[in-house]
Amino acid sequence: MGSKKSKVGMGRNKTLYALEDGIVRYTKEVYVPPPRSSESRDVICQLPKGAVLYKTFISVVPTAELGSFKLVTML
């Protein structure tokens, strides 16, 4: 399983770029804010009944490493 470390960076003008080689993947997931947060009080209460919030996630799926290397020296 891969690491959960962020592999996407953001530039000064809010452009996104990959920090390593791979495929950029955009996903949307249902977002449920914590019950006692300010988002719940300010945003959720104003939505119509049955509305669903989605949050967009941008990730980089790294390319598979070939696993071949050249041994230079042995300690």
XYZ file of C-alpha atoms in Angstrom:
75
model
C 0.000 0.000 0.000
C 1.293 3.475 -0.841
C 2.029 6.246 1.576
C -0.576 8.848 2.474
C 1.935 11.677 1.988
C 0.785 14.439 -0.344
C 2.241 14.124 -3.844
C 0.543 17.247 -5.214
C 1.923 20.767 -4.802
C 0.310 24.186 -5.306
C 1.956 27.139 -7.030
C 1.601 30.833 -6.170
C -1.213 31.282 -8.671
C -3.027 28.219 -7.253
C -1.964 25.880 -10.065
C -1.529 22.259 -9.060
C 1.496 20.190 -10.022
C 2.715 16.649 -9.371
C 5.692 16.219 -7.044
C 6.627 12.871 -8.627
C 6.012 10.917 -11.832
C 2.615 9.308 -12.092
C -1.012 9.668 -13.098
C -3.078 12.548 -11.704
C -6.427 11.327 -10.424
C -9.413 13.506 -9.493
C -12.058 11.952 -7.244
C -15.188 13.291 -5.574
C -16.331 11.893 -2.262
C -19.342 12.602 -0.088
C -18.329 15.126 2.575
C -19.773 14.989 6.067
C -18.348 17.735 8.319
C -17.849 17.093 12.044
C -21.142 17.665 13.914
C -19.874 20.428 16.216
C -17.873 22.359 13.605
C -18.692 25.858 12.368
C -19.290 24.367 8.893
C -22.137 22.298 10.268
C -23.786 25.318 11.862
C -23.203 27.815 9.034
C -23.414 25.770 5.830
C -25.313 22.553 6.468
C -28.269 24.256 8.160
C -28.872 26.396 5.040
C -28.928 23.482 2.573
C -32.233 21.997 1.406
C -33.288 18.710 2.955
C -31.608 15.730 1.282
C -28.746 17.771 -0.229
C -25.354 16.063 -0.454
C -21.974 17.800 -0.257
C -19.055 16.511 -2.305
C -15.371 17.206 -1.738
C -12.864 16.973 -4.597
C -9.582 15.163 -3.942
C -6.581 15.411 -6.266
C -3.883 12.769 -5.965
C -0.947 11.407 -7.924
C -0.757 7.644 -8.382
C 2.976 6.973 -8.782
C 4.216 4.933 -11.713
C 5.325 1.426 -10.778
C 9.035 1.081 -10.175
C 10.750 -1.515 -12.340
C 12.682 -2.994 -9.430
C 15.894 -3.337 -11.406
C 19.048 -1.764 -10.077
C 22.786 -2.121 -10.438
C 24.740 -3.088 -7.326
C 27.737 -0.783 -7.108
C 29.386 -2.074 -3.966
C 28.607 -4.382 -1.084
C 29.319 -3.407 2.503
